[in-house]
mmCIF file of C-alpha atoms in Angstrom:
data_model
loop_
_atom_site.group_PDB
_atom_site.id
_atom_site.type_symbol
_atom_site.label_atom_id
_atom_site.label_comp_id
_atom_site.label_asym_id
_atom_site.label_seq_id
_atom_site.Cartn_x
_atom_site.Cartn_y
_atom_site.Cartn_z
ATOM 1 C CA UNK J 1 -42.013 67.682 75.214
ATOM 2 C CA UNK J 2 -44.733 70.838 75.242
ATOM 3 C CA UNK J 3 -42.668 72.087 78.120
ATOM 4 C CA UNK J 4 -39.202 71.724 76.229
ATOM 5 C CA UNK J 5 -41.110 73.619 73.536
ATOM 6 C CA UNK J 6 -42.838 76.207 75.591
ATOM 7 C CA UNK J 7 -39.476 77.033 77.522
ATOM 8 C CA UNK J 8 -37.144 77.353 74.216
ATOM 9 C CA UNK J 9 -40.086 79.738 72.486
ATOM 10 C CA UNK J 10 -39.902 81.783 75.498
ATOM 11 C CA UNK J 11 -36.083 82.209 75.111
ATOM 12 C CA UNK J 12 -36.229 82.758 71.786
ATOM 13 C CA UNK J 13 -38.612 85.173 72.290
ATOM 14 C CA UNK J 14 -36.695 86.761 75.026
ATOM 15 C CA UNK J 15 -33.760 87.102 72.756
ATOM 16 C CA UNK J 16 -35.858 89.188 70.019
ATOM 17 C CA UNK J 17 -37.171 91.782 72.779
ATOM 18 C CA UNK J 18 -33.734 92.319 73.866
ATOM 19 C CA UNK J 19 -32.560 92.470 70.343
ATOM 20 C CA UNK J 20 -35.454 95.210 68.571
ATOM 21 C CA UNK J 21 -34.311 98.368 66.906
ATOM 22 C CA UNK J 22 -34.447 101.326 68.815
ATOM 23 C CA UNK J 23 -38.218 102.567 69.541
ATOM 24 C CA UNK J 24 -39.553 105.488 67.610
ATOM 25 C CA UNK J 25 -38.795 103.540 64.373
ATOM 26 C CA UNK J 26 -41.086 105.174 61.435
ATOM 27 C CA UNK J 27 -41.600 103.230 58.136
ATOM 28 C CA UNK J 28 -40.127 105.696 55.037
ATOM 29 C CA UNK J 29 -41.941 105.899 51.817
ATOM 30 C CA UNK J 30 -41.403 102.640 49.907
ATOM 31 C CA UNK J 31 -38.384 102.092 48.191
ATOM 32 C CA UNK J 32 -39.098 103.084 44.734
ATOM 33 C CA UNK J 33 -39.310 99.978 42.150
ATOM 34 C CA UNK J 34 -36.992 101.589 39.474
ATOM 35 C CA UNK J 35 -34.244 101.517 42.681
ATOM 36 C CA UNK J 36 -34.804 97.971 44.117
ATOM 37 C CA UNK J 37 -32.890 96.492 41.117
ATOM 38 C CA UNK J 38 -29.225 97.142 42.531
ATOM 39 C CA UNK J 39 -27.701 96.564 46.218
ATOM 40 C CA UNK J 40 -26.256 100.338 45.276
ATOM 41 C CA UNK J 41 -29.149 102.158 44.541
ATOM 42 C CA UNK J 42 -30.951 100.195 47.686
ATOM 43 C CA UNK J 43 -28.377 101.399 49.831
ATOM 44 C CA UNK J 44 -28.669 104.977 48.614
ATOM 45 C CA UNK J 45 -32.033 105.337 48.949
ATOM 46 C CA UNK J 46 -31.507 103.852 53.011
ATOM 47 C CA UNK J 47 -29.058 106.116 53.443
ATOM 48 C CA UNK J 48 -30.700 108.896 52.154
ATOM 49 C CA UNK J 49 -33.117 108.360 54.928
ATOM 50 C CA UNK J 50 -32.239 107.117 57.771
ATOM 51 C CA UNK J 51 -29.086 108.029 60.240
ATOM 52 C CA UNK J 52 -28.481 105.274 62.571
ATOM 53 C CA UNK J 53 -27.312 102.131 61.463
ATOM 54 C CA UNK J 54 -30.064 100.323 63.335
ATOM 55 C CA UNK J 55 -32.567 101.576 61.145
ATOM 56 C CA UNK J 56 -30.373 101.352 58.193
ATOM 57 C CA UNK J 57 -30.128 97.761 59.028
ATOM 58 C CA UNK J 58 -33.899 96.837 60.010
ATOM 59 C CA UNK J 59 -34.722 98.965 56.663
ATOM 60 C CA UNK J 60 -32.884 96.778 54.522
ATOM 61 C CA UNK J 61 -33.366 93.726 56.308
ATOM 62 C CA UNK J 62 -37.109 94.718 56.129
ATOM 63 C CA UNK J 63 -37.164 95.354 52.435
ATOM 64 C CA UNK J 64 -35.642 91.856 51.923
ATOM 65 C CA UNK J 65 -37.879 89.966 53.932
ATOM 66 C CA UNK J 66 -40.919 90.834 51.928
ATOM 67 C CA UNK J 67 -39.448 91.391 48.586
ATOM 68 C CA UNK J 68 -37.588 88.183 47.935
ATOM 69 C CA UNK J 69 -39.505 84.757 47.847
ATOM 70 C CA UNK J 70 -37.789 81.568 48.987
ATOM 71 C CA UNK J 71 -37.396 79.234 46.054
ATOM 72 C CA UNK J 72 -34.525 76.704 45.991
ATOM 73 C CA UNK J 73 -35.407 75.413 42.400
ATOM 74 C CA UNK J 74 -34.771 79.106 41.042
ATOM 75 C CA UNK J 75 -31.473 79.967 41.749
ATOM 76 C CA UNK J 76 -27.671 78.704 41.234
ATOM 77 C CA UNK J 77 -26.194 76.063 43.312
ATOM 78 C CA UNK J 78 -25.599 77.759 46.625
ATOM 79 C CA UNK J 79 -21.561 76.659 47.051
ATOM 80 C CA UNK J 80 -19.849 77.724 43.708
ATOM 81 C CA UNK J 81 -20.541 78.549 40.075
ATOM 82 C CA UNK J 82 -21.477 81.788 39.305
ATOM 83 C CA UNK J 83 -20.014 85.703 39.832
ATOM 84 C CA UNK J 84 -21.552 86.831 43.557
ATOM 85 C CA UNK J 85 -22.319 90.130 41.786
ATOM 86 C CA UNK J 86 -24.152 88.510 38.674
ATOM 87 C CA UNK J 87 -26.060 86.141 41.608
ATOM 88 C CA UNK J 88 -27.134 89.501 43.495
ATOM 89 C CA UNK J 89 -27.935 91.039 40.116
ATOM 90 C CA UNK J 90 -30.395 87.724 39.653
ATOM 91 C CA UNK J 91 -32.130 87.682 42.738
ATOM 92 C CA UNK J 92 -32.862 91.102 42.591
ATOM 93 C CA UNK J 93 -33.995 90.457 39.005
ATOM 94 C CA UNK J 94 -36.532 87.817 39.653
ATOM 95 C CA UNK J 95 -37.457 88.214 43.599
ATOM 96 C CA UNK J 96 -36.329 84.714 44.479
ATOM 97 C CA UNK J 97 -33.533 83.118 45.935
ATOM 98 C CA UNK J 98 -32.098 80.811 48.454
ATOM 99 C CA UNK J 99 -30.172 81.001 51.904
ATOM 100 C CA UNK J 100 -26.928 82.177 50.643
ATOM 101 C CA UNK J 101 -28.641 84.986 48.360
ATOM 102 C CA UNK J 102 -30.746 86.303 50.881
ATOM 103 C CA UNK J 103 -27.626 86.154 53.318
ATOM 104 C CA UNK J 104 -25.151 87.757 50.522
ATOM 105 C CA UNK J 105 -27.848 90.479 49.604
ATOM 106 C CA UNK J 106 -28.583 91.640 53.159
ATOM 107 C CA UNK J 107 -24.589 92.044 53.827
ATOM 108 C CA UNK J 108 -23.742 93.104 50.490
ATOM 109 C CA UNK J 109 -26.641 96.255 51.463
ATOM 110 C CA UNK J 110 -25.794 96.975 54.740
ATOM 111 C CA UNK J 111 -21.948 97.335 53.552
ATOM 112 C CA UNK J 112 -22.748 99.806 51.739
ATOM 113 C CA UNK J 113 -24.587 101.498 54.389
ATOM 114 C CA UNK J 114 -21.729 101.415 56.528
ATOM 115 C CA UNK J 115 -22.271 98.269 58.636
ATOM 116 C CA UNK J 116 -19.896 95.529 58.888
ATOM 117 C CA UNK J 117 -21.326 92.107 58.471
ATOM 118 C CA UNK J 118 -20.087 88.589 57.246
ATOM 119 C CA UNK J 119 -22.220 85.436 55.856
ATOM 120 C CA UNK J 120 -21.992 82.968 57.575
ATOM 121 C CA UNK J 121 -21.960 79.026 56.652
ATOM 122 C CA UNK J 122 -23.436 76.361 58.568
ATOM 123 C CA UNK J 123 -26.465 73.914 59.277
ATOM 124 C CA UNK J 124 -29.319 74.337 61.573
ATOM 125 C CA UNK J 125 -31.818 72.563 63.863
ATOM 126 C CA UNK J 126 -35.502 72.913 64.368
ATOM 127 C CA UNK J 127 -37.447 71.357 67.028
ATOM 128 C CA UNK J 128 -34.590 69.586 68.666
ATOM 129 C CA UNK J 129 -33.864 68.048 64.705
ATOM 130 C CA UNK J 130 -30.833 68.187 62.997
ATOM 131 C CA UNK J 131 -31.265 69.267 58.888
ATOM 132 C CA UNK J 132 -27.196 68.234 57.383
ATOM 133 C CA UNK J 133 -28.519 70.766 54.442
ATOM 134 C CA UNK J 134 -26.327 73.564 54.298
ATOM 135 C CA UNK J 135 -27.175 76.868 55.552
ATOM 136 C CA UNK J 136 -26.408 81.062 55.375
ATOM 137 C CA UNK J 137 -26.999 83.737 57.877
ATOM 138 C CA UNK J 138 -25.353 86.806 58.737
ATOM 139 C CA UNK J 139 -23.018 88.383 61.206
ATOM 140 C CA UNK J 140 -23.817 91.932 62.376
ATOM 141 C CA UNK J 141 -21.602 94.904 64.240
ATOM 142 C CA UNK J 142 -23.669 97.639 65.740
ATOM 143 C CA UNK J 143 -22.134 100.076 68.467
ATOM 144 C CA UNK J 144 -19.055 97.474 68.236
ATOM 145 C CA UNK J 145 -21.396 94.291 68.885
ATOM 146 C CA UNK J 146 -21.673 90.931 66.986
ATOM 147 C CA UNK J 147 -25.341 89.820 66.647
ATOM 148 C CA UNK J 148 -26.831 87.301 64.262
ATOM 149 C CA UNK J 149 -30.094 87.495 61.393
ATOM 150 C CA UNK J 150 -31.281 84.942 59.273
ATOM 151 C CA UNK J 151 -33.256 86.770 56.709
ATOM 152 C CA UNK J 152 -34.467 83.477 55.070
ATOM 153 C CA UNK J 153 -35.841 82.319 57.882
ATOM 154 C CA UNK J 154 -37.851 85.440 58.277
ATOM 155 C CA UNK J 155 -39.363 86.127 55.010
ATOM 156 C CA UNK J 156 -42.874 86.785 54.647
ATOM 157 C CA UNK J 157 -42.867 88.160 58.013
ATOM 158 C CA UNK J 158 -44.081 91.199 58.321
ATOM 159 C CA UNK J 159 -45.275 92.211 61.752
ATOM 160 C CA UNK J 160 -42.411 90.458 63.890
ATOM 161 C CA UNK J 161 -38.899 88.949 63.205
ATOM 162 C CA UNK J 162 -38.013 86.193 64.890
ATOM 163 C CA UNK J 163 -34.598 85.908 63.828
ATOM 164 C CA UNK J 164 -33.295 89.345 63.661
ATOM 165 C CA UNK J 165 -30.440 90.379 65.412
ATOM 166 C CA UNK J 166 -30.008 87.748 68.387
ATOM 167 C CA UNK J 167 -27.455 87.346 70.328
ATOM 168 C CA UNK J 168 -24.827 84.517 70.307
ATOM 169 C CA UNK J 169 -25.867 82.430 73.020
ATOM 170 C CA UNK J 170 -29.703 82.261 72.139
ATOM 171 C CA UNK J 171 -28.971 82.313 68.174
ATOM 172 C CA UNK J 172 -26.900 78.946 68.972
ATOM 173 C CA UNK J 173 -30.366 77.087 69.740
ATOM 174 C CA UNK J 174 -31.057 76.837 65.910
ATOM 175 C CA UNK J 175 -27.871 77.707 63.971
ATOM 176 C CA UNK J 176 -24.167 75.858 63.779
ATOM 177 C CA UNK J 177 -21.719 77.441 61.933
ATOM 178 C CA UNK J 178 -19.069 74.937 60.371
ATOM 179 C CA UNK J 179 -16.769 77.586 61.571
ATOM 180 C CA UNK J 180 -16.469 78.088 65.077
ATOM 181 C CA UNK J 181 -15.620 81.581 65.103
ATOM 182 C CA UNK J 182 -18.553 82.610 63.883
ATOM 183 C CA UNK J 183 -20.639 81.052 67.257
ATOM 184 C CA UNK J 184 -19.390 84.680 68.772
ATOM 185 C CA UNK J 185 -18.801 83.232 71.805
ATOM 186 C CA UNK J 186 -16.412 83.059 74.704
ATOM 187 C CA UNK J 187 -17.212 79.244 75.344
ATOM 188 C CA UNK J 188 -18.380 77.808 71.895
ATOM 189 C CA UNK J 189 -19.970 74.121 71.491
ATOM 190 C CA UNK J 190 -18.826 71.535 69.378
ATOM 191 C CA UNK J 191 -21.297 70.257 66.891
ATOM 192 C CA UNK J 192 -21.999 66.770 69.577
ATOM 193 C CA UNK J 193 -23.207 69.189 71.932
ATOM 194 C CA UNK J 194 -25.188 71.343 69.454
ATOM 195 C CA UNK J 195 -26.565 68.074 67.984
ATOM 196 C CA UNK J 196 -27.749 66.979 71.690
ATOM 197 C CA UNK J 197 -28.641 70.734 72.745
ATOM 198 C CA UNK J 198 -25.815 70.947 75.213
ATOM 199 C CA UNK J 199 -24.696 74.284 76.577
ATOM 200 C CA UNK J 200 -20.651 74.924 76.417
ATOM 201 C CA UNK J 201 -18.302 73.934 79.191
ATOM 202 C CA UNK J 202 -16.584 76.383 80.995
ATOM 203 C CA UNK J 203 -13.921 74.585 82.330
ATOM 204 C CA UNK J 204 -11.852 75.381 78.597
ATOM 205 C CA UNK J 205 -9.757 78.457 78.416
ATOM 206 C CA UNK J 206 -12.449 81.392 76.948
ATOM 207 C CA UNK J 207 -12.360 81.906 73.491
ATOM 208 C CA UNK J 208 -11.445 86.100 72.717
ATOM 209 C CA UNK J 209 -13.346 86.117 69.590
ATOM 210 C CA UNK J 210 -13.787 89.454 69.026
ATOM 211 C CA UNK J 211 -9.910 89.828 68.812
ATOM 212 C CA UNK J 212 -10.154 86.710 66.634
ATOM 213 C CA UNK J 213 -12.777 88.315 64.525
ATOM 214 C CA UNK J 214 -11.088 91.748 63.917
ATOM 215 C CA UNK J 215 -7.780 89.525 63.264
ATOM 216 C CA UNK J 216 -9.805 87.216 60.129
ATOM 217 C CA UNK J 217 -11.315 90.183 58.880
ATOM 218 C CA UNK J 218 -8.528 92.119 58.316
ATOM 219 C CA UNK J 219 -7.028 89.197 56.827
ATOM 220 C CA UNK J 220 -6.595 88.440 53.089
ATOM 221 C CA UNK J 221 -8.605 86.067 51.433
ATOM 222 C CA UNK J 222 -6.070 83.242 51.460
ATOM 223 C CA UNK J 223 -5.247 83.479 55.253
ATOM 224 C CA UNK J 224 -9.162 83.475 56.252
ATOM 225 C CA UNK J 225 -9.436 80.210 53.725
ATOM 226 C CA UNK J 226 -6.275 78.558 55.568
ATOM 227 C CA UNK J 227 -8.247 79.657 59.302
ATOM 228 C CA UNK J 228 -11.116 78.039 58.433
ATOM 229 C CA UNK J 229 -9.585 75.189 57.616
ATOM 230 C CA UNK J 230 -7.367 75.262 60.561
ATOM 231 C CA UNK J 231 -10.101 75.401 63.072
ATOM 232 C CA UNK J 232 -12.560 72.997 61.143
ATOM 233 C CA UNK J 233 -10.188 70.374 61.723
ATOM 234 C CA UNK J 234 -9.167 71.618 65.632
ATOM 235 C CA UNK J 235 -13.057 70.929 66.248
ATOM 236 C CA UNK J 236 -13.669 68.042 64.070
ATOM 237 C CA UNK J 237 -15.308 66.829 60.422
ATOM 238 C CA UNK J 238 -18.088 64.687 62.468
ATOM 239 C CA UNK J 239 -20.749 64.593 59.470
ATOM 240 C CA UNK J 240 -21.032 64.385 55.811
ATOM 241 C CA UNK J 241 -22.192 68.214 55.580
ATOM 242 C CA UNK J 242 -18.941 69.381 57.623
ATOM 243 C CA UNK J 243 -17.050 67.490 55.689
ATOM 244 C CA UNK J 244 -18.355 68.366 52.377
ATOM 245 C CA UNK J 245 -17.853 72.094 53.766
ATOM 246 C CA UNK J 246 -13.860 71.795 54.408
ATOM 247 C CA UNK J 247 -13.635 69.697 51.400
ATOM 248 C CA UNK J 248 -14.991 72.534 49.386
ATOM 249 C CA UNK J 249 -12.716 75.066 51.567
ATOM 250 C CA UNK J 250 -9.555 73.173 50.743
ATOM 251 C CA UNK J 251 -10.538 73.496 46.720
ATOM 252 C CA UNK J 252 -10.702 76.909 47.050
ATOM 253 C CA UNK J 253 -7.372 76.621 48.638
ATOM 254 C CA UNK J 254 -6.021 74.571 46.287
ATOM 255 C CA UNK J 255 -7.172 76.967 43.522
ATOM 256 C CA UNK J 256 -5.746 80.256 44.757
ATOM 257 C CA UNK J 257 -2.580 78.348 45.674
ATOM 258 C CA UNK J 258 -2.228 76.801 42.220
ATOM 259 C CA UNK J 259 -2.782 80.682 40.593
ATOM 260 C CA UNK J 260 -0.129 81.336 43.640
ATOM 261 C CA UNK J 261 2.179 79.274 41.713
ATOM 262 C CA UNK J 262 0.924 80.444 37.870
ATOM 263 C CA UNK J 263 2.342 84.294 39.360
ATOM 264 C CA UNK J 264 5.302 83.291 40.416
ATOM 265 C CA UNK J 265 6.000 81.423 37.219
ATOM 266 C CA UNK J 266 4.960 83.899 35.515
ATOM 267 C CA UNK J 267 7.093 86.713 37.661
ATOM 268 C CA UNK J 268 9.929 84.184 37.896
ATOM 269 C CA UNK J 269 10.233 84.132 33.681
ATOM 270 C CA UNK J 270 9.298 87.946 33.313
ATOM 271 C CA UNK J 271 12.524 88.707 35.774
ATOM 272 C CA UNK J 272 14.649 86.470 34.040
ATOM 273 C CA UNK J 273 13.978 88.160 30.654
ATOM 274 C CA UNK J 274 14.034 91.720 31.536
ATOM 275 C CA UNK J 275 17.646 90.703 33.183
ATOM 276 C CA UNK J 276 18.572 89.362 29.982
ATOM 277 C CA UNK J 277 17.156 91.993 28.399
ATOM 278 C CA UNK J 278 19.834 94.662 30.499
ATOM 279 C CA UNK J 279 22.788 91.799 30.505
ATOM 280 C CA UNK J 280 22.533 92.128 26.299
ATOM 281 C CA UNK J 281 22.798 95.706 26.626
ATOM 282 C CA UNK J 282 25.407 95.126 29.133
ATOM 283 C CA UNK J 283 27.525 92.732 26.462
ATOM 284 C CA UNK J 284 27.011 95.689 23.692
ATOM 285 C CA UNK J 285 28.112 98.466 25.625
ATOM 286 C CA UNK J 286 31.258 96.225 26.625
ATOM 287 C CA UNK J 287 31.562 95.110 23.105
ATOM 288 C CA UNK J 288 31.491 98.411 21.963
ATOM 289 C CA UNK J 289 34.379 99.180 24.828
ATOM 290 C CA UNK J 290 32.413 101.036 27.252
ATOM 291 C CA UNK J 291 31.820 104.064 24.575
ATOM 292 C CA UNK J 292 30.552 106.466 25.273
ATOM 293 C CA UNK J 293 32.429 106.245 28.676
ATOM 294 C CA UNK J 294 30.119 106.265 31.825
ATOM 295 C CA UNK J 295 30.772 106.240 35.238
ATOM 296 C CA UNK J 296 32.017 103.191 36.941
ATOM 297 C CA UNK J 297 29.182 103.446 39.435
ATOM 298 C CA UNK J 298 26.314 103.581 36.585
ATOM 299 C CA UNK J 299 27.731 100.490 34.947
ATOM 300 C CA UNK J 300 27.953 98.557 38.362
ATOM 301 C CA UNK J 301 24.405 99.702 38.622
ATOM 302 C CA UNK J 302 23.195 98.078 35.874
ATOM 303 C CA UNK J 303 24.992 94.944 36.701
ATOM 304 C CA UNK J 304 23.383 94.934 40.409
ATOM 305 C CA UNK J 305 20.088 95.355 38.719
ATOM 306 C CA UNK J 306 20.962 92.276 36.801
ATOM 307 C CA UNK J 307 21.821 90.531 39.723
ATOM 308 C CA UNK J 308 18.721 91.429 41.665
ATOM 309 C CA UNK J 309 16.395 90.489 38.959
ATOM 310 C CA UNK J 310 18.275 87.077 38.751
ATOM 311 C CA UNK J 311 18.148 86.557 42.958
ATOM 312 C CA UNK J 312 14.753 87.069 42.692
ATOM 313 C CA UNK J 313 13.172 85.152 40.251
ATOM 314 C CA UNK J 314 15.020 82.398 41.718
ATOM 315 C CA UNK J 315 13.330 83.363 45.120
ATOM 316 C CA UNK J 316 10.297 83.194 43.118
ATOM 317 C CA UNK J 317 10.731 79.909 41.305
ATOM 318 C CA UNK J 318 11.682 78.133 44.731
ATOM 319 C CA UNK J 319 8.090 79.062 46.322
ATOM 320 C CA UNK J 320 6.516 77.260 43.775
ATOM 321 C CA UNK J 321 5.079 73.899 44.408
ATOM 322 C CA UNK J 322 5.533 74.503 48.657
ATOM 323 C CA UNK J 323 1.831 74.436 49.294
ATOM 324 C CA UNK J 324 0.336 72.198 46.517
ATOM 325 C CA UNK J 325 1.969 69.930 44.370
ATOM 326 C CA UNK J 326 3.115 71.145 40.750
ATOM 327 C CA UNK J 327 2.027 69.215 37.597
ATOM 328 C CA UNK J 328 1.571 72.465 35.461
ATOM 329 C CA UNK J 329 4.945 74.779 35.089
ATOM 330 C CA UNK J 330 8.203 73.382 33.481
ATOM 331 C CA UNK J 331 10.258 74.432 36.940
ATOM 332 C CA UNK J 332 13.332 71.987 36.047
ATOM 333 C CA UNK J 333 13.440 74.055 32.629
ATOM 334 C CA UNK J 334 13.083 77.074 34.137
ATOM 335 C CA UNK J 335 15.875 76.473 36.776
ATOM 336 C CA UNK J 336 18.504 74.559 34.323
ATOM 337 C CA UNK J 337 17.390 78.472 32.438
ATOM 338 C CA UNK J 338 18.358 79.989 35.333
ATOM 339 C CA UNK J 339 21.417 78.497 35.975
ATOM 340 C CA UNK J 340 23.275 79.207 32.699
ATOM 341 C CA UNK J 341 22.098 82.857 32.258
ATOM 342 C CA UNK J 342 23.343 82.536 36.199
ATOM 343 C CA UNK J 343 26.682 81.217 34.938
ATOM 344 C CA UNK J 344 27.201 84.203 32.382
ATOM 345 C CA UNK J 345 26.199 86.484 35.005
ATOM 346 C CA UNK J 346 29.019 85.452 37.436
ATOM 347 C CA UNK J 347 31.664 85.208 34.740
ATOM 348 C CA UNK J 348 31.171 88.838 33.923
ATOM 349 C CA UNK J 349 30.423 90.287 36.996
ATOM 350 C CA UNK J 350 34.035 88.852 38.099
ATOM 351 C CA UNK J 351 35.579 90.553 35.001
ATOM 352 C CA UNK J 352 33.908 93.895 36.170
ATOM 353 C CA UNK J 353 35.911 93.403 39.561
ATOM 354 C CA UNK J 354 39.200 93.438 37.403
ATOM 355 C CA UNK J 355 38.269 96.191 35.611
ATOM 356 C CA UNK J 356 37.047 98.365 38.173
ATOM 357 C CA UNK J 357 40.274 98.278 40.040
ATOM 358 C CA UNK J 358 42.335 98.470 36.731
ATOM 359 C CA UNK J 359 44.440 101.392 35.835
ATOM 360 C CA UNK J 360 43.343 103.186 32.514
ATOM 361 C CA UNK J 361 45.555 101.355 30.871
ATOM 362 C CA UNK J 362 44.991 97.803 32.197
ATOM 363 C CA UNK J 363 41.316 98.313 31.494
ATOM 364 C CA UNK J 364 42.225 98.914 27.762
ATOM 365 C CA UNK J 365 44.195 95.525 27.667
ATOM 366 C CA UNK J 366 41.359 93.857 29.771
ATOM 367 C CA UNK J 367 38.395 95.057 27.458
ATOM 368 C CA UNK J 368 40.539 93.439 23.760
ATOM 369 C CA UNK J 369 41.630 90.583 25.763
#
């Protein structure tokens, strides 16, 4: 067991001297109190004096690491709750935090410094044991490379970091994502063989997840919920904590889909009044006998625009209910609506037909008859 021990501390050791910030790295002034109470004013101050991103990034991974205090009991629950920005503002506030706010706070900072970096979600293992608890780290690009940190993991330390940006394959030792992706590697494990400390088996088909990572990024929020989702259940919900994770990923999906269908019902009525709105005016100028006289080309425009307001907000009342089921928005009213302003629609845009290819004085008979 001492030699299991002895050989993983000298990977993980190994991993750290390949991963230090280039050398000639000099300390700045400290951060100025007034300034340490917004990720802005943090970030200003590290861009103000340093150039490379490197530094940028040890500097504010630095300042976290000895600034913020570990302490589960004083912040909100890690999952859901309250605004990101009012948690950052918090921490910040009163020096304390947990996983996710360290995590949050050293990629909300180094975004503004220019660095892209994601927090990651997972659990972790220490000394060959699995702890279920939920977990944060962070993703790093520098010179177009993904490497890992754990800032809560290093706090307090001052002279060394022992979990500053590692690569992939030794970061995997101590740290599962629930999301596979975010192993950042060609051949990742599944969460038996992380459990039992196996390496990954070549004999699959290699992962590209760089290209997979540029594609989620530049994804919108709903895709990257559906991914995760997607490749949770490709790799499997072995545990409670995995499953607790896609459980809470499918809420959020369930949320943004149900304000999916709110804006559509929404759109859907908004387009059917503001065709109403232009078919009344429609009914008043032809009331009135087409006076004063317009071209026949602006009066079929106004009926196409009536048409294409119609056409769509039925478009937009059919996606409703596709991806979660709707208890909330009268859709049968909304249709049978539809449908008889839909009625009126047809029945005059077949009378324009006549009268467009009326004589003068066939369109005077049509418009008293």
């Amino acid at each position: 067991m001492k030699k299991r021990l002895l050989v993983y501390g000298l990977l993980l050791l190994s991993g750290i001297a390949r991963a230090q910030p280039n050398t000639g790295y000099v300390l700045p002034p400290a951060i100025p109190d007034s300034l340490t109470y917004s990720t802005s004013n943090i970030a200003r101050y590290i861009n103000s004096h340093y150039q490379h991103n490197a530094d940028k990034l040890q500097a504010a991974y630095r300042w976290i690491t000895s600034h913020i205090q570990y302490n589960k009991d004083s912040m909100y629950y890690r999952f859901w709750g309250e605004d990101p920005d009012r948690k950052l503002s918090s921490v910040l506030k009163n020096r304390k935090g947990v996983c996710e706010n360290f995590a949050s706070l050293l990629s909300r900072i180094a975004e503004k410094c220019g660095i892209k970096t994601y927090v990651v979600n997972g659990y972790t293992k220490t000394n060959g044991s699995i702890n279920w608890a939920g977990h944060s780290w962070c993703a790093v690009q520098l010179d177009g490379e993904w490497l890992l940190c754990d800032p809560t993991w290093d706090a307090g330390n001052q002279q060394q970091f022992y979990y500053y940006l590692l690569p992939a394959q030794t970061f995997i030792h101590t740290h599962m994502p629930f999301d596979y992706l975010w192993q950042l590697m060609e051949y990742p494990i599944t969460h038996k063989a992380f459990k039992q400390g196996n390496d990954s088996k070549k004999k699959q088909e290699p992962f590209l997840f760089k290209d997979s990572v540029a594609q989620y990024l530049a994804s919108d929020t709903l895709q990257q919920m559906e991914a995760i989702s997607r490749r949770m259940k490709q790799q499997g919900l072995e545990n409670d904590e995995l499953r607790t994770w896609y459980a809470y990923n499918e809420m959020k999906l369930f949320i943004v889909y149900q304000e999916g269908d709110m804006i559509m019902f929404n759109q859907a009525v908004a387009n059917l009044n503001t065709a109403k709105k232009y078919f009344n005016e429609y009914i008043h100028y032809r009331n009135n006998r087409f006076i004063p006289a317009r071209p026949d080309a602006a009066i079929n425009q106004l009926f196409t625009t009536i048409e294409t307001l119609l056409k769509t907000a039925y478009q937009q009342l059919q996606q409703i209910g596709t991806r979660v089921e709707n208890y909330q928005y009268d859709t049968e009213g909304l249709q049978g609506n539809l449908d008889n302003f839909a009625s009126r629609v047809k029945n005059q845009r077949q009378f324009l037909q006549r009268y467009f290819a009326a004589s003068q004085s066939e369109r005077q008979q049509l418009l008293y008859q």
